[in-house]
CSV table of C-alpha atoms and ligand atoms in Angstrom, one decimal:
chain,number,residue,atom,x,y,z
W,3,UNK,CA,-12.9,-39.5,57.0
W,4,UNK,CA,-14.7,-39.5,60.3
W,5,UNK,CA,-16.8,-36.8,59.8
W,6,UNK,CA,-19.5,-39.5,61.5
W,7,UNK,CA,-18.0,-41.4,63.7
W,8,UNK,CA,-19.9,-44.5,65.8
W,9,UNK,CA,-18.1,-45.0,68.9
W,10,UNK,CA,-19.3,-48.1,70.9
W,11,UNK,CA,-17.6,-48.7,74.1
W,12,UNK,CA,-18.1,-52.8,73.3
W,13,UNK,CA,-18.7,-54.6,70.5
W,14,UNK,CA,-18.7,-58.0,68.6
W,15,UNK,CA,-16.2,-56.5,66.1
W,16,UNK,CA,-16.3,-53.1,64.2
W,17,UNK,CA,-16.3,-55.0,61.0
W,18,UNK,CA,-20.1,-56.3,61.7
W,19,UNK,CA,-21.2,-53.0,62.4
W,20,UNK,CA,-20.0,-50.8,59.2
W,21,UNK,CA,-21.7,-53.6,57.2
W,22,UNK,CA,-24.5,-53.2,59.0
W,23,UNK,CA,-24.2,-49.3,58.3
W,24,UNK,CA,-23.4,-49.5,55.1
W,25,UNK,CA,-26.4,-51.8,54.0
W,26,UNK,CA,-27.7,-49.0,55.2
W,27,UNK,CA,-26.5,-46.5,52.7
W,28,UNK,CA,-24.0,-45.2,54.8
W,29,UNK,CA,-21.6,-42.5,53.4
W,30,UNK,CA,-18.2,-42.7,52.2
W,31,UNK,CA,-15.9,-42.0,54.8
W,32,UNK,CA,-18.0,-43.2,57.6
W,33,UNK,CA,-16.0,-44.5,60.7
W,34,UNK,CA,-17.3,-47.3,63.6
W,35,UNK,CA,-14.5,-47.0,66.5
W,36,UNK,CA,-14.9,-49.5,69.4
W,37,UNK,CA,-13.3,-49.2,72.7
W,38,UNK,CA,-12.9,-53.3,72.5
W,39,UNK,CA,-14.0,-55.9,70.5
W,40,UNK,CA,-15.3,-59.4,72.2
W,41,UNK,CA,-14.5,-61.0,68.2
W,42,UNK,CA,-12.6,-58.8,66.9
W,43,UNK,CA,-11.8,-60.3,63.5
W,44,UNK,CA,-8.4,-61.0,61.8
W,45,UNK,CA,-7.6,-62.1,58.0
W,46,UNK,CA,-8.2,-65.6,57.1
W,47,UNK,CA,-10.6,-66.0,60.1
W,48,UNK,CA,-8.2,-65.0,62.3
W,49,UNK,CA,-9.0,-63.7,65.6
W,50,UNK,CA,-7.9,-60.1,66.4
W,51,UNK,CA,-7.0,-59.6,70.2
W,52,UNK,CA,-9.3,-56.1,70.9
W,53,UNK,CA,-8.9,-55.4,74.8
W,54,UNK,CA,-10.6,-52.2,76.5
W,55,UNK,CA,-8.9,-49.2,75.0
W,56,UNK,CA,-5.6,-50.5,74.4
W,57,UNK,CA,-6.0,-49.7,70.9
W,58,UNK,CA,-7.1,-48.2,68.1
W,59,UNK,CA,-10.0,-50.5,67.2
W,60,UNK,CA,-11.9,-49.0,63.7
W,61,UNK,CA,-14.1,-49.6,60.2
W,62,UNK,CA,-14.4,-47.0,58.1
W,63,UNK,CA,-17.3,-47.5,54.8
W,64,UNK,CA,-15.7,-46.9,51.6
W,65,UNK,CA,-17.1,-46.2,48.4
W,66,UNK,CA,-14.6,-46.0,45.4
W,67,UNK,CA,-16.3,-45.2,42.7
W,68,UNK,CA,-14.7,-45.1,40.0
W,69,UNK,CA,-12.3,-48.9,41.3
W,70,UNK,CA,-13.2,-51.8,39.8
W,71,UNK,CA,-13.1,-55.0,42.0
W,72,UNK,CA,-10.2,-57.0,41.0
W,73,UNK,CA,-8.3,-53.2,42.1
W,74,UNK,CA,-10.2,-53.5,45.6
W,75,UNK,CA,-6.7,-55.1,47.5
W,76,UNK,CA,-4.8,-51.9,46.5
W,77,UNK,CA,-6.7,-50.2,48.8
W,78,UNK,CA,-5.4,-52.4,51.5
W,79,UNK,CA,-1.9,-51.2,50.5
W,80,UNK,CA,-3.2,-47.9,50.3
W,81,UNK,CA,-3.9,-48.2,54.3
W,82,UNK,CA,-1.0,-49.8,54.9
W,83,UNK,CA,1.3,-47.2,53.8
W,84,UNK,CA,-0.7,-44.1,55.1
W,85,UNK,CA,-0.6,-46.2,58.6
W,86,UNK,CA,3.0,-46.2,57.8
W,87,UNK,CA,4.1,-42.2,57.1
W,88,UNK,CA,1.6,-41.8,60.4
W,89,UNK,CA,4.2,-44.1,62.4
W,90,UNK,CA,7.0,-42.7,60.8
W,91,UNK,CA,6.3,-39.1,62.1
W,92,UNK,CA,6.1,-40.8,65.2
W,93,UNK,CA,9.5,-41.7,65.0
W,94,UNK,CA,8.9,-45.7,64.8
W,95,UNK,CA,10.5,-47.6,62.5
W,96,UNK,CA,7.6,-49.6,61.1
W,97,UNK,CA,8.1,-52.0,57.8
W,98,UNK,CA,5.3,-53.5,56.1
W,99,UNK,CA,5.1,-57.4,55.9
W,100,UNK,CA,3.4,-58.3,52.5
W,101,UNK,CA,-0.1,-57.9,52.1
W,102,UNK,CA,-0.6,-55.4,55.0
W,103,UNK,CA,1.1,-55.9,58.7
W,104,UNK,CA,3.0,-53.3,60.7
W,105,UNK,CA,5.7,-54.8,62.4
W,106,UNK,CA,8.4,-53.6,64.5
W,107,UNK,CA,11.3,-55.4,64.3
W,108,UNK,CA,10.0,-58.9,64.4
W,109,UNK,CA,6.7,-58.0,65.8
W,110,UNK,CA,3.4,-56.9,64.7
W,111,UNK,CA,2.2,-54.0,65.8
W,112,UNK,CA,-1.3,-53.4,63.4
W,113,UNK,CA,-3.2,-55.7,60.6
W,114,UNK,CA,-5.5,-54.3,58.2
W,115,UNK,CA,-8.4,-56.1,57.0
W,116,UNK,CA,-10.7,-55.0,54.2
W,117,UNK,CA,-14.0,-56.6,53.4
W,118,UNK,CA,-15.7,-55.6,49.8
W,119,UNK,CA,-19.2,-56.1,48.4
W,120,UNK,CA,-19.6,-56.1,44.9
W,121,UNK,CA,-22.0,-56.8,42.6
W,122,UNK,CA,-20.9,-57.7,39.0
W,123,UNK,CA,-18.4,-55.1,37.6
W,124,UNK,CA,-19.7,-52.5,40.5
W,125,UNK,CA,-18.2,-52.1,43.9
W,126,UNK,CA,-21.1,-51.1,46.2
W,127,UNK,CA,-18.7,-50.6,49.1
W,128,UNK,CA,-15.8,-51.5,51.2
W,129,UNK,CA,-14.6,-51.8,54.9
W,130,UNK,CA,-11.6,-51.1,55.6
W,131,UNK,CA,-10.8,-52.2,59.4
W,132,UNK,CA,-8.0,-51.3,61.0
W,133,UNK,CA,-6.3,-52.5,64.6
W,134,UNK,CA,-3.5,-50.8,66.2
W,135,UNK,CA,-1.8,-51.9,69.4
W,136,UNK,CA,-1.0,-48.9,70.9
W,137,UNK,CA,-1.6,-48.7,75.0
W,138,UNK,CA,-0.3,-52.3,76.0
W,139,UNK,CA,1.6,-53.6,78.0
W,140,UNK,CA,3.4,-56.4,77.7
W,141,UNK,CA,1.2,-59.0,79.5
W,142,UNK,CA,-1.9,-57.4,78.2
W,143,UNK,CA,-1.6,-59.5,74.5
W,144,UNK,CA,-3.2,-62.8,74.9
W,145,UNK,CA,-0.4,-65.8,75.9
W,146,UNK,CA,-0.9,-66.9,72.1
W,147,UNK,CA,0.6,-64.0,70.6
W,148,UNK,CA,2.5,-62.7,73.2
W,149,UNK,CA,5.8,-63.3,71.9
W,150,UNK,CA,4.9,-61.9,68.2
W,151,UNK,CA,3.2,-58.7,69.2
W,152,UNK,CA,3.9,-55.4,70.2
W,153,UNK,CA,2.3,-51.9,70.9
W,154,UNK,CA,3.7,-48.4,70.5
W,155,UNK,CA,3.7,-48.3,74.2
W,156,UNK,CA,6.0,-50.8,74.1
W,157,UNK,CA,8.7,-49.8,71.7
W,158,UNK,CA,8.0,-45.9,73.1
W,159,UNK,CA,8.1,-46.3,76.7
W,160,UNK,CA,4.9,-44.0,77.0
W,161,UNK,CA,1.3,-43.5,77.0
W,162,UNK,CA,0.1,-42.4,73.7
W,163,UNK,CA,-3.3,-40.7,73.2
W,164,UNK,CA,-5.4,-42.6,71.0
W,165,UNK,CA,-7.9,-39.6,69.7
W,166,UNK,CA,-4.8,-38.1,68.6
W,167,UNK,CA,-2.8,-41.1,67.0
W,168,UNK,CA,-7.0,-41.3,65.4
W,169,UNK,CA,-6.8,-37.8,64.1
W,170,UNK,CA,-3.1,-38.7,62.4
W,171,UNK,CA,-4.2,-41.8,61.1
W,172,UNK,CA,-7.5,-40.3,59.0
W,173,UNK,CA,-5.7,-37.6,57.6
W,174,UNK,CA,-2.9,-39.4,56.0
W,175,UNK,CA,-4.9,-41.9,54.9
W,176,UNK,CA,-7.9,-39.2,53.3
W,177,UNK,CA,-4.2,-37.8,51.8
W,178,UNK,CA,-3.1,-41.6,50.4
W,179,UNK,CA,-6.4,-41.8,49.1
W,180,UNK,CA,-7.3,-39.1,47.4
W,181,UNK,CA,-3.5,-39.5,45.7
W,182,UNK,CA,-4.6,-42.9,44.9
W,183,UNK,CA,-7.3,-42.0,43.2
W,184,UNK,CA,-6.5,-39.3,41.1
W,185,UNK,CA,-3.0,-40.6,40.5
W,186,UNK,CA,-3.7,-44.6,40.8
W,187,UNK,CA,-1.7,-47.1,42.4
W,188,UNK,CA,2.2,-45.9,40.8
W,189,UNK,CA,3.3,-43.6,43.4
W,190,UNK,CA,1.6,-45.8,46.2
W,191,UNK,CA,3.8,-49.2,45.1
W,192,UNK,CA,7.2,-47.1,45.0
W,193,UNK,CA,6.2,-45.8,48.8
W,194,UNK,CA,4.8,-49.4,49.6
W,195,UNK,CA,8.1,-51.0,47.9
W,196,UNK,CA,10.0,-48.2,50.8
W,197,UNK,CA,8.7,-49.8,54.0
W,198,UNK,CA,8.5,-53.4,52.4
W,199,UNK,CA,9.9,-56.2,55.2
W,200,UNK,CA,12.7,-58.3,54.5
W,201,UNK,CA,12.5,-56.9,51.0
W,202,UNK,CA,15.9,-57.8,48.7
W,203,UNK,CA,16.0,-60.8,51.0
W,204,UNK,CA,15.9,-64.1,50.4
W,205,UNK,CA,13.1,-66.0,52.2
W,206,UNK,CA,11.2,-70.1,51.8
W,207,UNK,CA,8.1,-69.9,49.7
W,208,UNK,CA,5.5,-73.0,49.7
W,209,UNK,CA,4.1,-73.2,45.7
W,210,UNK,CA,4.3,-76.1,44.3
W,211,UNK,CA,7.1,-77.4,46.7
W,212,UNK,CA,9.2,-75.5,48.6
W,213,UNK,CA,12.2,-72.8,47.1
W,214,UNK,CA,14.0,-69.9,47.8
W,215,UNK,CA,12.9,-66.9,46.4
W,216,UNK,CA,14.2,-63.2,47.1
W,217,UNK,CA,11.6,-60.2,47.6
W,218,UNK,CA,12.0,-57.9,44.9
W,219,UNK,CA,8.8,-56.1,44.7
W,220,UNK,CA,5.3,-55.9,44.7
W,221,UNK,CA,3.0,-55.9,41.0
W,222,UNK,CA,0.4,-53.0,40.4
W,223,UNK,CA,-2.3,-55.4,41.5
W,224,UNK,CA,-0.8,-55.8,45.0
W,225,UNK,CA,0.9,-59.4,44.1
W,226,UNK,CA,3.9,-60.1,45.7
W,227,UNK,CA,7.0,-60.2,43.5
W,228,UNK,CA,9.8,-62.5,43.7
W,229,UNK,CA,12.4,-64.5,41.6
W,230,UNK,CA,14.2,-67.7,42.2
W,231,UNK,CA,17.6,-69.0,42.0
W,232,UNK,CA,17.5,-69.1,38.5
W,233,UNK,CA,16.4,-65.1,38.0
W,234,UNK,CA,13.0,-66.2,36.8
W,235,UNK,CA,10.7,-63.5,38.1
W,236,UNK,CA,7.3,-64.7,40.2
W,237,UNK,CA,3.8,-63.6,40.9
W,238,UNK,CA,2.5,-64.3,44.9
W,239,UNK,CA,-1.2,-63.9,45.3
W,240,UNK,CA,-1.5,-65.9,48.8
W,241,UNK,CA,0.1,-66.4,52.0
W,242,UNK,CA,2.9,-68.6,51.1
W,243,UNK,CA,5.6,-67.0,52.4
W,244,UNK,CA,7.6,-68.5,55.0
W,245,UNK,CA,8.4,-65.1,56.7
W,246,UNK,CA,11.3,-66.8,59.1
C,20,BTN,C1,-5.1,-59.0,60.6
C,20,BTN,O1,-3.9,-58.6,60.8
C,20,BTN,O2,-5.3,-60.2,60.5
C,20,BTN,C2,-6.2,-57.9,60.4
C,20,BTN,C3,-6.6,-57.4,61.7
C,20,BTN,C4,-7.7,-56.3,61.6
C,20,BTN,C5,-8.2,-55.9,63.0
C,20,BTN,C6,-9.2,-54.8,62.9
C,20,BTN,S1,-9.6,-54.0,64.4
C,20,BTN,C7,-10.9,-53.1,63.7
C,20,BTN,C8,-11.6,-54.0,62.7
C,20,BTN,N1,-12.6,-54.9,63.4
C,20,BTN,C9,-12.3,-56.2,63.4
C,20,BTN,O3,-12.9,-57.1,63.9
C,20,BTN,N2,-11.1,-56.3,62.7
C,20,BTN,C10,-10.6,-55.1,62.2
């Protein structure tokens, strides 16, 4: 991964890009890195705060071959657990918040967001975009989200490099990968299930009304698992979690 990187100091979003690149028959494993992102893009049209090398700002082109489409999201958690051993070693205590944010504590520190093209049965590629806060400061988020982010700067009191927290991040993630694929998603849901937020709690859900359900899991196709007050066990496919 990264074996051809793009770096643009500026752009629209790094998303836009590795589409671009990878209409163009880029290879697997190709990486567009941004030093900030004017619209950086977050899920559900979201938009992802990108200042001037604060972060780690990146899309890497995927090209699974052998996944088929409805699997495509478990790559998501894929990334979100190599993005998680890389923290660890770091010594910061990241969880996951179901489908795929980093947070510390009660803040978010990275969001994943993966983008798939498929035609029919066949997956002609995937980008897998990634967003780290690593360099700010407090009062560099936007006043919006000010109060739920945070960067490793933050929580570590120092400067971290980012070509080096780069370097971490591809190789545990070629590692999760590779693992993933020749072993399948098993051994990726255990680790997953190991950082999980507020997991064994019990938390509001919005489906069909509004209950309590405990967090007891996630399902081989990335679904959230839960059960209610009356032990019957539950399948979450969208954001309907009341996380607080
Ligand atoms: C989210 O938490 O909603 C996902 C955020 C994903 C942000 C990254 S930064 C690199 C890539 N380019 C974008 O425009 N978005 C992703």
């Amino acid at each position: 991964l990264g074996h051809h990187l793009h770096y643009y100091p500026s752009v629209t979003s790094t998303q836009n890009i590795a589409h671009d690149l990878a209409r163009d028959k880029a290879s697997h494993g190709t990486v567009v890195m941004a030093g900030e992102q004017t619209k950086g893009k977050g899920r559900m049209k979201r938009y992802w705060d990108s200042k001037q090398n604060a972060g780690l700002w990146f899309s890497t082109v995927l090209r699974p071959k052998s996944l088929e489409p409805k699997n495509a999201t478990q790559i998501t958690l894929v990334a979100a657990v190599a993005l998680a051993k890389v923290m660890s070693n770091y010594s910061i205590p990241v969880r996951i918040k179901w489908p795929n944010d980093l947070f510390i504590g009660e803040r978010k520190l990275s969001g994943i967001l993966t983008e798939m093209q498929a035609e029919q049965d066949q997956i002609d590629y995937i980008i897998l975009g990634i967003g780290i806060n690593v360099n700010h400061d407090k009062n560099d988020f936007d006043q919006s989200i000010v109060n739920q982010a945070t960067s490793l700067k933050i929580y570590a009191e120092e400067q971290i490099n980012l070509n080096d927290l780069f370097k971490s991040v591809a190789k545990e993630f070629e590692l999760q990968y590779e693992r993933f694929i020749e072993q399948g998603f098993k051994p990726i849901k255990s680790e997953w299930e190991s950082y999980a937020y507020k997991m064994g709690e019990w938390l509001k859900v919005r489906a069909q009304g509004e209950w309590n359900a405990k967090l007891v899991g996630i399902h081989e196709d990335g679904a959230l698992k839960v059960i209610d007050e009356n032990g019957q066990e539950h399948l979450l496919y969208s954001a309907e979690i009341l996380w607080s």
